[in-house]
Structures are given as C-alpha cells and as structure tokens.
Amino acid sequence: MRFYQQPFPIAVAPKWKTGGPSFYYLVVTMSENCLFCKIIKGEIPSKKIYEDDDVFAFYDIAPQAPVHFLVVPKRHIATIMDMMPEDCELVGKMLYRAQIIAKELGIEESGARFVFNCKADAGQTVFHIHQHVLGGQVMGWPPFPAK
Ligand code: 5GP
Ligand code: ZN
C-alpha cells in the first residue's frame, strides 16, 4: 500500500505517522506542492529533454558539470527509501532513458555519473526521486565531502 506517498492532509495521516510528525515527514508527503510534479505538469517551465507516459527528463537549473540533466518518474515517489517492489520497472525505465539521453548528448564514450541523492546525508533537496546524470568532465571519487 502506497498511502504514505499520496498527498493527504496531516489530519488523516496514518496514526503511526502522526505521533509527532517530523519536518521531513511533512515535506515528503506534500506531493501537491512538489516542485518536480509541477515541472512534469508544465506548471513550472523547464528545459525538457524527453517525456513519455512514465518518465520525464530535463536539464538541471544549476548544472554541476558540462552535461547535467535529471530523469524523474511521473509518479510521485519521495525518496529512494520509499521505493516499493512495483516501482522496479519504473526505476529501470529511468535508468534506461538516462543512458539513451547520455548517448544522445555525446558522453557515451567518456562516461557519466548516474546519481540518486537520498535524504539529508546525501543532500537531497527535492523530495521526488530524480536521477542526476553528470558528465563531460572527469569527476573525483568519493564525491563531495561535506564542508
Ligand atoms: P537534489 O539536491 O535533491 O539531489 O537535486 C535537486 C536538483 O534539482 C538540484 O541539482 C537543483 O539544481 C535542481 N533544481 C532545483 N530546482 C529546479 C528547477 O526549478 N528547475 C530545474 N530544472 N532544476 C531544479
Ligand atoms: Zn512529485
């Protein structure tokens, strides 16, 4: 059951979720206010690369590499930790589309980083899962130590 990913008022949230809802909980359940849901619906403009029934891809507004785009599912899933077994095919479609677009953008041979940030420690800022694809330059590993 996916109830915790659906938009619902806190008043009708499941009891196990209402014993002191965290700020994080309030953010992740508010898909009606989700930035990427609004981009998918066209309510907020984006530089769209690709769209089908399941997946939407667009350029990141603040690119961190010469090539930096995002692939998102049209279905609102807040974080990778919220993935359910029935999401496996959808996430596979995201990864498949990401590599097709990466090839179209000329980074097949040089390679790319395919990244999901998840929750606070990874620096997730938009709580609708999104795959970053970064390429066009050599990148270090491990990535981005906290400052
Ligand atoms: P996160 O930090 O959650 O892994 O990644 C969120 C990404 O969304 C960031 O790289 C950020 O630049 C991008 N982003 C935030 N707001 C917008 C927006 O309005 N449009 C686009 N295209 N990207 C956005
Ligand atoms: Zn969303």
mmCIF file of C-alpha atoms and ligand atoms in Angstrom:
data_model
loop_
_atom_site.group_PDB
_atom_site.id
_atom_site.type_symbol
_atom_site.label_atom_id
_atom_site.label_comp_id
_atom_site.label_asym_id
_atom_site.label_seq_id
_atom_site.Cartn_x
_atom_site.Cartn_y
_atom_site.Cartn_z
ATOM 1 C CA MET A 1 0.000 0.000 0.000
ATOM 2 C CA ARG A 2 1.421 3.334 -1.045
ATOM 3 C CA PHE A 3 -0.618 5.635 1.197
ATOM 4 C CA TYR A 4 2.381 7.460 2.594
ATOM 5 C CA GLN A 5 3.351 8.685 -0.838
ATOM 6 C CA GLN A 6 -0.048 10.135 -1.602
ATOM 7 C CA PRO A 7 -0.990 13.716 -0.833
ATOM 8 C CA PHE A 8 -3.245 13.735 2.192
ATOM 9 C CA PRO A 9 -3.858 16.213 4.962
ATOM 10 C CA ILE A 10 -1.902 15.555 8.102
ATOM 11 C CA ALA A 11 -5.251 15.187 9.948
ATOM 12 C CA VAL A 12 -5.952 11.914 8.137
ATOM 13 C CA ALA A 13 -2.398 10.661 8.116
ATOM 14 C CA PRO A 14 -1.972 7.136 9.425
ATOM 15 C CA LYS A 15 -1.736 7.022 13.185
ATOM 16 C CA TRP A 16 1.776 5.595 13.180
ATOM 17 C CA LYS A 17 2.842 8.652 11.256
ATOM 18 C CA THR A 18 1.142 11.208 13.475
ATOM 19 C CA GLY A 19 2.967 10.542 16.714
ATOM 20 C CA GLY A 20 4.977 13.720 16.306
ATOM 21 C CA PRO A 21 5.437 14.196 12.563
ATOM 22 C CA SER A 22 8.913 15.339 11.696
ATOM 23 C CA PHE A 23 9.643 18.234 9.398
ATOM 24 C CA TYR A 24 10.976 15.655 6.960
ATOM 25 C CA TYR A 25 7.661 13.767 7.036
ATOM 26 C CA LEU A 26 5.728 16.945 6.317
ATOM 27 C CA VAL A 27 7.962 17.705 3.336
ATOM 28 C CA VAL A 28 7.990 14.250 1.766
ATOM 29 C CA THR A 29 4.219 13.758 1.878
ATOM 30 C CA MET A 30 3.314 17.041 0.250
ATOM 31 C CA SER A 31 3.326 15.926 -3.357
ATOM 32 C CA GLU A 32 0.708 18.541 -4.231
ATOM 33 C CA ASN A 33 3.416 21.095 -3.577
ATOM 34 C CA CYS A 34 6.154 19.072 -5.221
ATOM 35 C CA LEU A 35 8.412 21.093 -7.493
ATOM 36 C CA PHE A 36 9.076 18.216 -9.875
ATOM 37 C CA CYS A 37 5.379 17.244 -10.072
ATOM 38 C CA LYS A 38 4.754 20.849 -11.136
ATOM 39 C CA ILE A 39 7.542 20.685 -13.724
ATOM 40 C CA ILE A 40 6.109 17.416 -15.092
ATOM 41 C CA LYS A 41 2.653 19.030 -15.361
ATOM 42 C CA GLY A 42 4.156 22.076 -17.098
ATOM 43 C CA GLU A 43 3.100 24.408 -14.288
ATOM 44 C CA ILE A 44 6.745 25.384 -13.856
ATOM 45 C CA PRO A 45 8.848 25.740 -17.005
ATOM 46 C CA SER A 46 11.853 23.533 -17.642
ATOM 47 C CA LYS A 47 14.234 22.698 -20.459
ATOM 48 C CA LYS A 48 12.616 19.395 -21.324
ATOM 49 C CA ILE A 49 14.699 16.711 -22.997
ATOM 50 C CA TYR A 50 12.293 13.773 -23.082
ATOM 51 C CA GLU A 51 8.841 12.670 -21.963
ATOM 52 C CA ASP A 52 6.753 9.522 -22.209
ATOM 53 C CA ASP A 53 3.911 8.037 -20.141
ATOM 54 C CA ASP A 54 6.207 7.144 -17.241
ATOM 55 C CA VAL A 55 9.340 9.261 -17.353
ATOM 56 C CA PHE A 56 10.311 12.930 -17.754
ATOM 57 C CA ALA A 57 13.823 14.284 -18.335
ATOM 58 C CA PHE A 58 15.037 17.887 -18.197
ATOM 59 C CA TYR A 59 18.191 19.916 -17.702
ATOM 60 C CA ASP A 60 19.202 20.812 -14.162
ATOM 61 C CA ILE A 61 18.707 24.518 -13.479
ATOM 62 C CA ALA A 62 22.115 24.758 -11.773
ATOM 63 C CA PRO A 63 24.404 22.425 -13.733
ATOM 64 C CA GLN A 64 27.347 20.997 -11.811
ATOM 65 C CA ALA A 65 29.070 19.588 -14.922
ATOM 66 C CA PRO A 66 29.114 20.396 -18.653
ATOM 67 C CA VAL A 67 26.301 17.841 -19.039
ATOM 68 C CA HIS A 68 23.822 17.712 -16.145
ATOM 69 C CA PHE A 69 20.275 16.561 -16.566
ATOM 70 C CA LEU A 70 17.632 14.926 -14.369
ATOM 71 C CA VAL A 71 15.393 11.950 -15.073
ATOM 72 C CA VAL A 72 12.270 11.649 -12.916
ATOM 73 C CA PRO A 73 9.291 9.296 -12.782
ATOM 74 C CA LYS A 74 5.925 10.903 -13.432
ATOM 75 C CA ARG A 75 4.619 9.033 -10.390
ATOM 76 C CA HIS A 76 5.489 10.899 -7.204
ATOM 77 C CA ILE A 77 7.893 8.847 -5.078
ATOM 78 C CA ALA A 78 9.525 10.987 -2.408
ATOM 79 C CA THR A 79 12.841 9.225 -1.879
ATOM 80 C CA ILE A 80 14.638 6.063 -2.918
ATOM 81 C CA MET A 81 13.860 4.768 0.590
ATOM 82 C CA ASP A 82 10.177 4.857 -0.398
ATOM 83 C CA MET A 83 10.609 2.574 -3.407
ATOM 84 C CA MET A 84 8.237 -0.395 -3.493
ATOM 85 C CA PRO A 85 8.642 -3.647 -5.439
ATOM 86 C CA GLU A 86 6.177 -2.384 -8.043
ATOM 87 C CA ASP A 87 8.475 0.577 -8.740
ATOM 88 C CA CYS A 88 11.322 -1.606 -10.030
ATOM 89 C CA GLU A 89 10.221 -1.453 -13.654
ATOM 90 C CA LEU A 90 9.691 2.297 -13.456
ATOM 91 C CA VAL A 91 13.136 2.944 -11.993
ATOM 92 C CA GLY A 92 14.607 0.652 -14.631
ATOM 93 C CA LYS A 93 12.936 2.802 -17.279
ATOM 94 C CA MET A 94 14.515 5.892 -15.725
ATOM 95 C CA LEU A 95 17.987 4.385 -15.887
ATOM 96 C CA TYR A 96 17.433 3.117 -19.411
ATOM 97 C CA ARG A 97 16.246 6.553 -20.574
ATOM 98 C CA ALA A 98 19.150 8.217 -18.789
ATOM 99 C CA GLN A 99 21.681 6.219 -20.762
ATOM 100 C CA ILE A 100 19.874 6.843 -24.074
ATOM 101 C CA ILE A 101 19.932 10.603 -23.414
ATOM 102 C CA ALA A 102 23.556 10.465 -22.254
ATOM 103 C CA LYS A 103 24.477 8.848 -25.564
ATOM 104 C CA GLU A 104 22.493 11.467 -27.495
ATOM 105 C CA LEU A 105 24.370 14.199 -25.632
ATOM 106 C CA GLY A 106 27.711 12.739 -26.658
ATOM 107 C CA ILE A 107 29.021 11.249 -23.422
ATOM 108 C CA GLU A 108 28.746 7.563 -24.265
ATOM 109 C CA GLU A 109 32.487 7.028 -24.589
ATOM 110 C CA SER A 110 33.679 9.443 -21.900
ATOM 111 C CA GLY A 111 31.141 8.150 -19.386
ATOM 112 C CA ALA A 112 28.925 9.772 -16.781
ATOM 113 C CA ARG A 113 27.808 9.599 -13.201
ATOM 114 C CA PHE A 114 24.248 8.373 -12.571
ATOM 115 C CA VAL A 115 23.270 9.529 -9.089
ATOM 116 C CA PHE A 116 20.295 9.418 -6.730
ATOM 117 C CA ASN A 117 20.706 11.609 -3.669
ATOM 118 C CA CYS A 118 18.592 10.265 -0.815
ATOM 119 C CA LYS A 119 17.561 12.253 2.271
ATOM 120 C CA ALA A 120 19.663 14.552 4.402
ATOM 121 C CA ASP A 121 23.100 12.939 4.452
ATOM 122 C CA ALA A 122 23.190 12.796 0.673
ATOM 123 C CA GLY A 123 21.897 16.356 0.340
ATOM 124 C CA GLN A 124 18.527 15.607 -1.266
ATOM 125 C CA THR A 125 16.678 18.901 -1.667
ATOM 126 C CA VAL A 126 13.725 17.926 -3.873
ATOM 127 C CA PHE A 127 11.630 15.102 -2.465
ATOM 128 C CA HIS A 128 10.540 13.490 -5.708
ATOM 129 C CA ILE A 129 13.081 10.908 -6.770
ATOM 130 C CA HIS A 130 15.351 12.066 -9.546
ATOM 131 C CA GLN A 131 18.359 10.620 -11.208
ATOM 132 C CA HIS A 132 21.138 13.097 -11.835
ATOM 133 C CA VAL A 133 23.261 12.396 -14.891
ATOM 134 C CA LEU A 134 26.541 14.301 -14.835
ATOM 135 C CA GLY A 135 29.220 14.117 -17.489
ATOM 136 C CA GLY A 136 31.520 15.953 -19.846
ATOM 137 C CA GLN A 137 34.385 16.181 -17.375
ATOM 138 C CA VAL A 138 36.497 13.905 -15.204
ATOM 139 C CA MET A 139 34.992 13.587 -11.718
ATOM 140 C CA GLY A 140 36.582 12.670 -8.424
ATOM 141 C CA TRP A 141 35.678 9.848 -6.084
ATOM 142 C CA PRO A 142 34.483 9.799 -3.388
ATOM 143 C CA PRO A 143 32.202 12.695 -4.214
ATOM 144 C CA PHE A 144 31.672 15.932 -2.402
ATOM 145 C CA PRO A 145 32.860 15.726 1.190
ATOM 146 C CA ALA A 146 30.680 17.852 3.497
ATOM 147 C CA LYS A 147 32.096 21.316 4.160
HETATM 148 P P1 5GP B 1 18.973 17.084 -5.115
HETATM 149 O O1 5GP B 1 19.769 18.108 -4.373
HETATM 150 O O2 5GP B 1 17.607 16.880 -4.493
HETATM 151 O O3 5GP B 1 19.686 15.782 -5.350
HETATM 152 O O4 5GP B 1 18.767 17.663 -6.563
HETATM 153 C C1 5GP B 1 17.812 18.597 -6.877
HETATM 154 C C2 5GP B 1 18.266 19.238 -8.160
HETATM 155 O O5 5GP B 1 17.181 19.938 -8.698
HETATM 156 C C3 5GP B 1 19.410 20.219 -7.976
HETATM 157 O O6 5GP B 1 20.522 19.825 -8.747
HETATM 158 C C4 5GP B 1 18.812 21.547 -8.428
HETATM 159 O O7 5GP B 1 19.726 22.353 -9.146
HETATM 160 C C5 5GP B 1 17.669 21.105 -9.309
HETATM 161 N N1 5GP B 1 16.574 22.043 -9.333
HETATM 162 C C6 5GP B 1 16.016 22.684 -8.269
HETATM 163 N N2 5GP B 1 15.007 23.477 -8.683
HETATM 164 C C7 5GP B 1 14.930 23.321 -10.024
HETATM 165 C C8 5GP B 1 14.070 23.909 -11.011
HETATM 166 O O8 5GP B 1 13.171 24.701 -10.743
HETATM 167 N N3 5GP B 1 14.292 23.519 -12.303
HETATM 168 C C9 5GP B 1 15.268 22.627 -12.647
HETATM 169 N N4 5GP B 1 15.399 22.321 -13.935
HETATM 170 N N5 5GP B 1 16.087 22.072 -11.731
HETATM 171 C C10 5GP B 1 15.919 22.417 -10.442
HETATM 172 ZN ZN ZN B 2 6.453 14.978 -7.031
#
